[in-house]
Coordinates of C-alpha atoms in Angstrom, one line a residue:
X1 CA 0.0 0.0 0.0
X2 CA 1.7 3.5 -1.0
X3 CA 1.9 6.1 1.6
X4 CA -0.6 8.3 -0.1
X5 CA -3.3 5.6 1.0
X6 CA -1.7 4.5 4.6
X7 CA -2.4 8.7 5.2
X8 CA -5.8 8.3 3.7
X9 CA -6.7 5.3 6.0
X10 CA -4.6 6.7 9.1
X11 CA -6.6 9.8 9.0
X12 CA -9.6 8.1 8.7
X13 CA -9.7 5.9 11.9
X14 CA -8.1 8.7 13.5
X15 CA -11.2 10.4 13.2
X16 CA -13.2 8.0 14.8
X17 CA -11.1 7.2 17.5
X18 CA -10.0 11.2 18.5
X19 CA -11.2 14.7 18.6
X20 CA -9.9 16.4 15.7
X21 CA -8.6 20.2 15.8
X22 CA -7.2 22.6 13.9
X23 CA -3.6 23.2 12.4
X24 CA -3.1 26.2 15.0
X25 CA -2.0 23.4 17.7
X26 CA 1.2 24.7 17.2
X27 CA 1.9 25.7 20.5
X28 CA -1.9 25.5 20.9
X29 CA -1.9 25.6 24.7
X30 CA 0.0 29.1 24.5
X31 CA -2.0 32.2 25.4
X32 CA -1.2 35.5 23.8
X33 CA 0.5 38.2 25.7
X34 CA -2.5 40.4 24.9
X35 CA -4.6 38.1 27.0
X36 CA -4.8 39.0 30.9
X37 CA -3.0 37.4 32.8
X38 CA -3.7 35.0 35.1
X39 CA -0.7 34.2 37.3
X40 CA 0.5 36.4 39.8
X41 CA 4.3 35.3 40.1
X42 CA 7.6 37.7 39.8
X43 CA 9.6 35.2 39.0
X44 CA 9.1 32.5 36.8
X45 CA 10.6 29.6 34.7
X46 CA 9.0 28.3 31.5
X47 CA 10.3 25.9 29.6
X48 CA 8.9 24.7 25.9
X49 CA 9.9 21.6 24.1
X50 CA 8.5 20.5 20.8
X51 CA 8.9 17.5 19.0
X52 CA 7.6 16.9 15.4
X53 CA 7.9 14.4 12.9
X54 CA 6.6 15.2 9.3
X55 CA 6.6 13.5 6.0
X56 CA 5.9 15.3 2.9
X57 CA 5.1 13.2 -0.8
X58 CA 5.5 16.1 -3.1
X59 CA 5.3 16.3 -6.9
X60 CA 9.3 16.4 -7.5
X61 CA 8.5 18.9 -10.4
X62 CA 7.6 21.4 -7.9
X63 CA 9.1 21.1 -4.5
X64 CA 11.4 18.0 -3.1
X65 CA 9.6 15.6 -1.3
X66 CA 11.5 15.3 2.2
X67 CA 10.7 13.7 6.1
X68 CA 11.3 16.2 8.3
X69 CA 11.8 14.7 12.0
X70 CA 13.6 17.0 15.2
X71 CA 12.7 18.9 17.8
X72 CA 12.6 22.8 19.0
X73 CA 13.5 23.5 22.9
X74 CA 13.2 26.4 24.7
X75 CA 14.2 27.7 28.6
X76 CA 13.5 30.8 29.9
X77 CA 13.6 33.0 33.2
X78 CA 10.1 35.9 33.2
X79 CA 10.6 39.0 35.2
X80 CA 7.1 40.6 36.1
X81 CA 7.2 43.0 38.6
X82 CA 4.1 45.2 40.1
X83 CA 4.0 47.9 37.9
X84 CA 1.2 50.3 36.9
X85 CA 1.7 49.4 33.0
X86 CA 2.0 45.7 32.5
X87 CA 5.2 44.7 31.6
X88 CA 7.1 41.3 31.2
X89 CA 11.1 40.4 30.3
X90 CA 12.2 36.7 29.3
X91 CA 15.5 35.8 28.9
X92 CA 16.3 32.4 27.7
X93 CA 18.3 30.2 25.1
X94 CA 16.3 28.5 22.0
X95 CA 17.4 25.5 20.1
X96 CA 16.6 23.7 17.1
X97 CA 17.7 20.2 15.7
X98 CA 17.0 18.1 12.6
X99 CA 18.1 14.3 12.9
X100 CA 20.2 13.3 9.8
X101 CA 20.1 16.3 8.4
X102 CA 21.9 20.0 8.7
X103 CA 18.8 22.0 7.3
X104 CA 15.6 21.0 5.0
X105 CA 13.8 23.4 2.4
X106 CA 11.6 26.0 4.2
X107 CA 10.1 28.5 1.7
X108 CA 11.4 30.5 -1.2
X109 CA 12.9 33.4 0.9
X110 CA 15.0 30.6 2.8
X111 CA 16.5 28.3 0.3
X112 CA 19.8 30.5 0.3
X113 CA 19.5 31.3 3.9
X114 CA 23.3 30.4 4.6
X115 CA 23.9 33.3 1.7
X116 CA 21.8 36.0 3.0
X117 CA 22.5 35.5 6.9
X118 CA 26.4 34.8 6.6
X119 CA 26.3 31.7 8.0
X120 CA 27.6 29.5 5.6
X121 CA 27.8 25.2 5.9
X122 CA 27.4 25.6 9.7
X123 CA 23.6 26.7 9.5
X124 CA 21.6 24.8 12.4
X125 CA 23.6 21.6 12.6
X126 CA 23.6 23.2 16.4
X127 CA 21.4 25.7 16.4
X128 CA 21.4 27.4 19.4
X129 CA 20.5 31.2 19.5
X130 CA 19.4 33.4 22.7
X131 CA 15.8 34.3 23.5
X132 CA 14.9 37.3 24.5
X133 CA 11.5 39.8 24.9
X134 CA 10.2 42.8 26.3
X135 CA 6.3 43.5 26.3
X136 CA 4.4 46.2 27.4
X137 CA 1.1 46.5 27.6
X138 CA -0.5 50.5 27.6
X139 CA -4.0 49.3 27.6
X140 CA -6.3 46.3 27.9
X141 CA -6.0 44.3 24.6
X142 CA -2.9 45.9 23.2
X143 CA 0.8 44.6 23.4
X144 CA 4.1 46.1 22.1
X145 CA 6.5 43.1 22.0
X146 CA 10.7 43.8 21.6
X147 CA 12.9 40.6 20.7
X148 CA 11.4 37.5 20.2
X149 CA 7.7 37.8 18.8
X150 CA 4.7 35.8 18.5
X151 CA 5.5 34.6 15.5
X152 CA 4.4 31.4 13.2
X153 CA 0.6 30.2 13.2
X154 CA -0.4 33.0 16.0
X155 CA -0.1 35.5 12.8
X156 CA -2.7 33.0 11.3
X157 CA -2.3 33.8 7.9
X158 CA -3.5 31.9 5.2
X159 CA -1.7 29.3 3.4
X160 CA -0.8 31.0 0.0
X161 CA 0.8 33.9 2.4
X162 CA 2.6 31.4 4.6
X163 CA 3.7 28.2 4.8
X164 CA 2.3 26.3 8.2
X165 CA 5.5 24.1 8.0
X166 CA 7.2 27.0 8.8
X167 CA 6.6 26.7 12.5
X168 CA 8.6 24.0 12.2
X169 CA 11.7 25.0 10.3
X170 CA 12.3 28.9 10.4
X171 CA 14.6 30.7 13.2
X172 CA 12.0 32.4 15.7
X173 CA 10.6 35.8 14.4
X174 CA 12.8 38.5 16.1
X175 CA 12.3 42.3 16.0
X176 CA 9.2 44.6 17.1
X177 CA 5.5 43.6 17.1
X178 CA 2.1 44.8 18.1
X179 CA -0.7 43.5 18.5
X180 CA -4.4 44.7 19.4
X181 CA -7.6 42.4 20.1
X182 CA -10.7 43.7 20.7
X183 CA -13.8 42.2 20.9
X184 CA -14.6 43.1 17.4
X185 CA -11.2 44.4 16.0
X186 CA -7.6 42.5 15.5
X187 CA -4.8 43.9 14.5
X188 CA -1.2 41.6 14.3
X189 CA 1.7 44.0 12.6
X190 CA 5.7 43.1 12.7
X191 CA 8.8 43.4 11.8
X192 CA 10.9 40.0 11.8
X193 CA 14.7 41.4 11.3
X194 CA 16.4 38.2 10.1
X195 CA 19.8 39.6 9.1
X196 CA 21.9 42.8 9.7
X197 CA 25.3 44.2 8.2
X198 CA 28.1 46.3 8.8
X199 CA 30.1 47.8 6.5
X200 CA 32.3 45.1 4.6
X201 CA 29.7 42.3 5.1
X202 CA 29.4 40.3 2.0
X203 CA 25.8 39.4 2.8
X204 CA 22.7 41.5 2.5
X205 CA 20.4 42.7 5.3
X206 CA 17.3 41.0 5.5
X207 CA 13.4 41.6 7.1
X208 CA 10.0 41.3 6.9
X209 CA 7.3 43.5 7.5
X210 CA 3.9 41.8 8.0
X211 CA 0.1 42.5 8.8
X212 CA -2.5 41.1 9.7
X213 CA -6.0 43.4 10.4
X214 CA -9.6 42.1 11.2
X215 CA -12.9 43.8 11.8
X216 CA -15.8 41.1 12.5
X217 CA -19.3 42.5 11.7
X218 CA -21.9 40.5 13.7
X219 CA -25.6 39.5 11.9
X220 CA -26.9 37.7 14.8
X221 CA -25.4 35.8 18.1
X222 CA -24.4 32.7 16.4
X223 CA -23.2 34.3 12.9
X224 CA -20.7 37.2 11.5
X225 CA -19.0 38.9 8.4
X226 CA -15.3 39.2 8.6
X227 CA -13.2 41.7 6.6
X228 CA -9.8 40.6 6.6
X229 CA -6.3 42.4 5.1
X230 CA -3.3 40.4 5.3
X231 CA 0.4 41.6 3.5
X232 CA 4.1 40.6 3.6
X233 CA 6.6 42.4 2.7
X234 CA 10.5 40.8 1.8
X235 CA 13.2 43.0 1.2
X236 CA 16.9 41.9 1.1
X237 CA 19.3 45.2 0.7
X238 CA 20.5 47.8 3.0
X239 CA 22.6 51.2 2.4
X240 CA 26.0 49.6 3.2
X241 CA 25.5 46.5 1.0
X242 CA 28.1 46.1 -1.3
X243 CA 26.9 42.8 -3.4
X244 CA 25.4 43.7 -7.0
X245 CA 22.2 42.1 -7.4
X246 CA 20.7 42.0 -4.2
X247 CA 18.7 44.3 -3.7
X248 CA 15.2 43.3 -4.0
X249 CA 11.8 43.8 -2.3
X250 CA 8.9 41.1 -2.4
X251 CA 5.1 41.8 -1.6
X252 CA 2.6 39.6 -1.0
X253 CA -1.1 40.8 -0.2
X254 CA -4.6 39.2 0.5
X255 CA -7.8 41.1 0.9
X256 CA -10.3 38.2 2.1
X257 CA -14.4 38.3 3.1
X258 CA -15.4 35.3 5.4
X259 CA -18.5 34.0 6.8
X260 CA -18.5 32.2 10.2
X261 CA -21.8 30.4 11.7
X262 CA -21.7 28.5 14.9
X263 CA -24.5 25.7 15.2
X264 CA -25.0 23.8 18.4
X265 CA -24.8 19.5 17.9
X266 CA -24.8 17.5 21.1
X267 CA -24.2 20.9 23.6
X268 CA -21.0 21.7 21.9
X269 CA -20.6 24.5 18.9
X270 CA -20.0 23.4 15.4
X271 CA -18.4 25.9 13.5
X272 CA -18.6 26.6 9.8
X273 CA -16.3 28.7 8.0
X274 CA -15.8 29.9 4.7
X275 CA -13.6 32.9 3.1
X276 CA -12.7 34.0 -0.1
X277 CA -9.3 36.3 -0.9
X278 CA -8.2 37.9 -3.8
X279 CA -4.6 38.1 -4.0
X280 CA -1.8 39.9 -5.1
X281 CA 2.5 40.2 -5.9
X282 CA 4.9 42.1 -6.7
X283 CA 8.8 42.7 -6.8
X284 CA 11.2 45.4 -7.5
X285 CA 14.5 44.5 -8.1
X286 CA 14.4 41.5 -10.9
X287 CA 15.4 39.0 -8.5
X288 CA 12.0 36.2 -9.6
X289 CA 11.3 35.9 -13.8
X290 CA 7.6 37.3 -12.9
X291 CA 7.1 41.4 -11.7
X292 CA 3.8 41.4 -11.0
X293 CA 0.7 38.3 -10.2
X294 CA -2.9 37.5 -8.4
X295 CA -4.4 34.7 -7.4
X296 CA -7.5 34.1 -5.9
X297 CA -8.0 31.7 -2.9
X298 CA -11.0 30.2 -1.2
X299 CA -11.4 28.0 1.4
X300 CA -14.3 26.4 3.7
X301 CA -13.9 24.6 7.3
X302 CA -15.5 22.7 9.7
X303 CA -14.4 23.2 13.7
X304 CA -15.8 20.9 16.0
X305 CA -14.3 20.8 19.4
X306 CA -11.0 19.8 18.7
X307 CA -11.1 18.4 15.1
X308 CA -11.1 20.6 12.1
X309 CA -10.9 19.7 7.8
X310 CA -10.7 22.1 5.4
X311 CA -11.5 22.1 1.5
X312 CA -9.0 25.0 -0.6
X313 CA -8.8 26.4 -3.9
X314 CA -6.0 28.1 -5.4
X315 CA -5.8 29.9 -8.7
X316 CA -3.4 32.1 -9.7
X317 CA -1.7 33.8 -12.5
X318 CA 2.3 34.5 -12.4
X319 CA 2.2 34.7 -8.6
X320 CA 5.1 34.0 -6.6
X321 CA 4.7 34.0 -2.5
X322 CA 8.0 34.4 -0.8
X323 CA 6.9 32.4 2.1
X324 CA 3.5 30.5 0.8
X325 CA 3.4 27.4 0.2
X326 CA 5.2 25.8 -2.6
X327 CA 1.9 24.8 -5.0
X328 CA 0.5 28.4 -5.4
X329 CA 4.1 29.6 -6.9
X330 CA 4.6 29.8 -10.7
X331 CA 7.6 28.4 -9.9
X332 CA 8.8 25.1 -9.5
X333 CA 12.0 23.1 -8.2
X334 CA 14.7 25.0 -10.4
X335 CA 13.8 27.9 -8.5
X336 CA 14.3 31.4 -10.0
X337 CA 15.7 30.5 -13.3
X338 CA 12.5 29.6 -15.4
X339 CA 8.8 29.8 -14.8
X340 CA 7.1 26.5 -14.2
X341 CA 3.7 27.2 -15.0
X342 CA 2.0 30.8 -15.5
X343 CA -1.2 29.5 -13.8
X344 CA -0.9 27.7 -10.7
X345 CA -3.7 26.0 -9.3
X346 CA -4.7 23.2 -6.5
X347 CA -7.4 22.0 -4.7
X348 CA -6.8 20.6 -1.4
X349 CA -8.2 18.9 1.4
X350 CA -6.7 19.0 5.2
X351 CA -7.7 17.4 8.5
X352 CA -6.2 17.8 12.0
X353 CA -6.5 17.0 15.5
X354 CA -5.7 17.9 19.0
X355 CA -5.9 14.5 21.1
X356 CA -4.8 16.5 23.3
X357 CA -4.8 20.4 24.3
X358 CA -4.5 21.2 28.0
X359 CA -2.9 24.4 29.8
X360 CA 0.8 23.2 29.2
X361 CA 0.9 20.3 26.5
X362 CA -0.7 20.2 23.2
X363 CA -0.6 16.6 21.2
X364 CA -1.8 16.7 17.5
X365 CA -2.1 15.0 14.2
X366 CA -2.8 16.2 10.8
X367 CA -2.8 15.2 7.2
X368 CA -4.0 16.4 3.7
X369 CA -3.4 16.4 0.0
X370 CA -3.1 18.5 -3.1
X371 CA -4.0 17.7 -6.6
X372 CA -2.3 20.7 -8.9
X373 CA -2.8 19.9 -12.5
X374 CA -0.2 22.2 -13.3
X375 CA 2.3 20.0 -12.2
X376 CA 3.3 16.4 -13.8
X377 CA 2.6 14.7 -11.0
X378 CA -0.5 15.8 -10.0
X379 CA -1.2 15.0 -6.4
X380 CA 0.6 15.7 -3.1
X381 CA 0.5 14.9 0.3
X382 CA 1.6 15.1 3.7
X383 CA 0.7 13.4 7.7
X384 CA 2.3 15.0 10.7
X385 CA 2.5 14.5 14.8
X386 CA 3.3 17.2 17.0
X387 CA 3.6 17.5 20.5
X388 CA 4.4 20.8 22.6
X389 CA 5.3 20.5 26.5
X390 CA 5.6 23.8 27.8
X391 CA 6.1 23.4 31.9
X392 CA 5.9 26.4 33.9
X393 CA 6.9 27.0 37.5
X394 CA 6.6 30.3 39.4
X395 CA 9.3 31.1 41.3
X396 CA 8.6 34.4 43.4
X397 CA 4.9 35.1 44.2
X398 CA 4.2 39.2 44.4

């Protein structure tokens, strides 16, 4: 039996044997800073270990097919003390491995990571960077973050934006962030600085800028409108680089309408979803083959406790996403030197699962498949565990 069809049958007893949830288990027990509080300690220790194991059958025209298996870890001392603004410093170490391998394929932006960064053949054989963060919070629902950032699925950006198996392979998101939510009103907006220079460097600088900005519009107590902007922004440069030809900016954009409807079956809310986004790209700087591309994506879910599935349609036209996923670009496995199809389209199908999602662990399972008829082989998949341990011990009480 090929893989394709254990996954099929996996998933399907799975269902019937767990609660299912959705892909945003990634470090799904973790609260956002915006959220009050409800500890009380000075002091305290928090430790995070995750360990994954991922196997992706892709169409070898498009993307590599790989297993990615490791684990990220985390330790970290929080300083909280009694102030009138709320405010929080972590200071910690974060590391990453891969087993039997130094680094896997992450997105387009961080093929040539050891180029960009300066990091040459030692990138995250040990990788083992410091953690740190500063937050404030001015008022109730708002955060400004320094250092480290809620980064990865808390953005929750759609797929043709960003890659979910990036919370599994990219460095943590470092720079400044801030985020607002209200009880109708969201607002996510950073700055991920992955690579500075000084004068001399033979690398580039890089960052990204993101937002994400939502404004719900509620018909009735179990229904609501959403109006949703999403945007990344890529740019590699800087005023002392002194590399021809690499100097480039990519932006990626989404302007999206979704419907949510909460029904009630057996005392718990079933929750239907479904969005539509029109979306856009563009580069200066001639770096890709293609200047300028839309797409248009749609998707509809089904939330249940802790299982969620999830039907999606792609289309696009000479669209390239820096960090989506690798079956909405135009192009394919040679990368940047031709264009693999000038209309890139999938329809896909996802389930996933929480078996469990408590206060400090979170244990889940997912798995789904493509079919992109602009590719020679036409259908895709992948099936993924995940578990997240993230102890916490208070040290000094106020």
């Amino acid at each position: 039996m090929t893989l394709l069809r254990w996954s099929f049958l996996f998933l399907a007893l799975s269902s019937t044997l767990f609660h299912l949830s959705a892909q945003t288990y990634y470090r799904g027990e973790r609260t956002s800073v915006t959220q009050p509080s409800t500890t009380q300690d000075v002091l305290a220790l928090r430790l995070s270990a995750e360990g994954f194991f991922r196997n992706d059958e892709y169409a070898s025209d498009l993307v590599a097919d790989y297993t990615l298996p490791g684990y990220r870890l985390q330790v970290d001392l929080g300083y909280s003390p009694r102030t009138e603004l709320p405010i929080e410093l972590r200071l910690g170490l974060y590391h990453q491995y891969y087993w039997g391998a130094s680094r896997y394929p992450a997105a387009l932006a961080y093929q040539d990571l050891p180029y960009w960064r300066g990091d040459g053949r030692d990138y995250t054989r040990l990788r083992v960077l410091p953690f740190f963060r500063a937050s404030i919070q001015p008022v109730r629902g708002l955060a400004i973050l320094l250092g480290h950032l809620e980064g990865g699925a808390k953005h929750e950006l759609i797929a043709p934006l960003y890659n979910p198996e990036l919370n599994l392979t990219a460095d943590p998101e470092t720079g400044l962030q801030i985020r607002y939510e209200g009880k109708h009103t969201q607002l996510d907006t950073w700055v991920d600085w992955q690579s500075f220079i000084f004068k001399g460097d033979t690398h580039p600088e890089a960052f990204v800028f993101g937002l994400h900005a939502r404004q719900a519009f509620p018909l009735s107590s179990r229904s609501q409108l959403e109006l949703q902007l999403q945007a990344l922004a890529h740019h590699r440069g800087g005023v002392l680089n002194e590399r021809a030809d690499t100097v480039h900016t990519w932006l990626n954009s989404a302007l999206g309408l979704a419907y949510e409807h909460h029904f009630l079956l057996r005392e718990h809310p079933l929750t239907l979803r479904s969005a539509v986004y029109g979306a856009l790209y563009s580069q200066r700087g001639e770096h890709y083959p293609l200047d300028k591309g839309w797409g248009i994506y749609a998707e509809t879910s089904l939330r249940y406790r802790r299982w969620r599935t999830e039907l999606g349609y792609w289309y696009g036209s000479d669209f390239v996403s820096v960090l989506g996923t690798p079956f909405v670009q135009s192009l394919g496995r040679a990368g940047r030197i031709a264009v693999h199809s000038h209309h890139p389209r999938y329809l896909s199908w996802s389930a996933s699962y929480s078996i469990i999602e408590r206060e400090h662990y979170t244990l889940g399972l997912s798995g789904g498949v493509w079919v992109h008829p602009h590719s020679t082989h036409s259908n895709s998949s992948y099936i993924e565990a995940y578990l997240s341990i993230s102890p916490y011990f208070g040290l000094i009480k106020r």
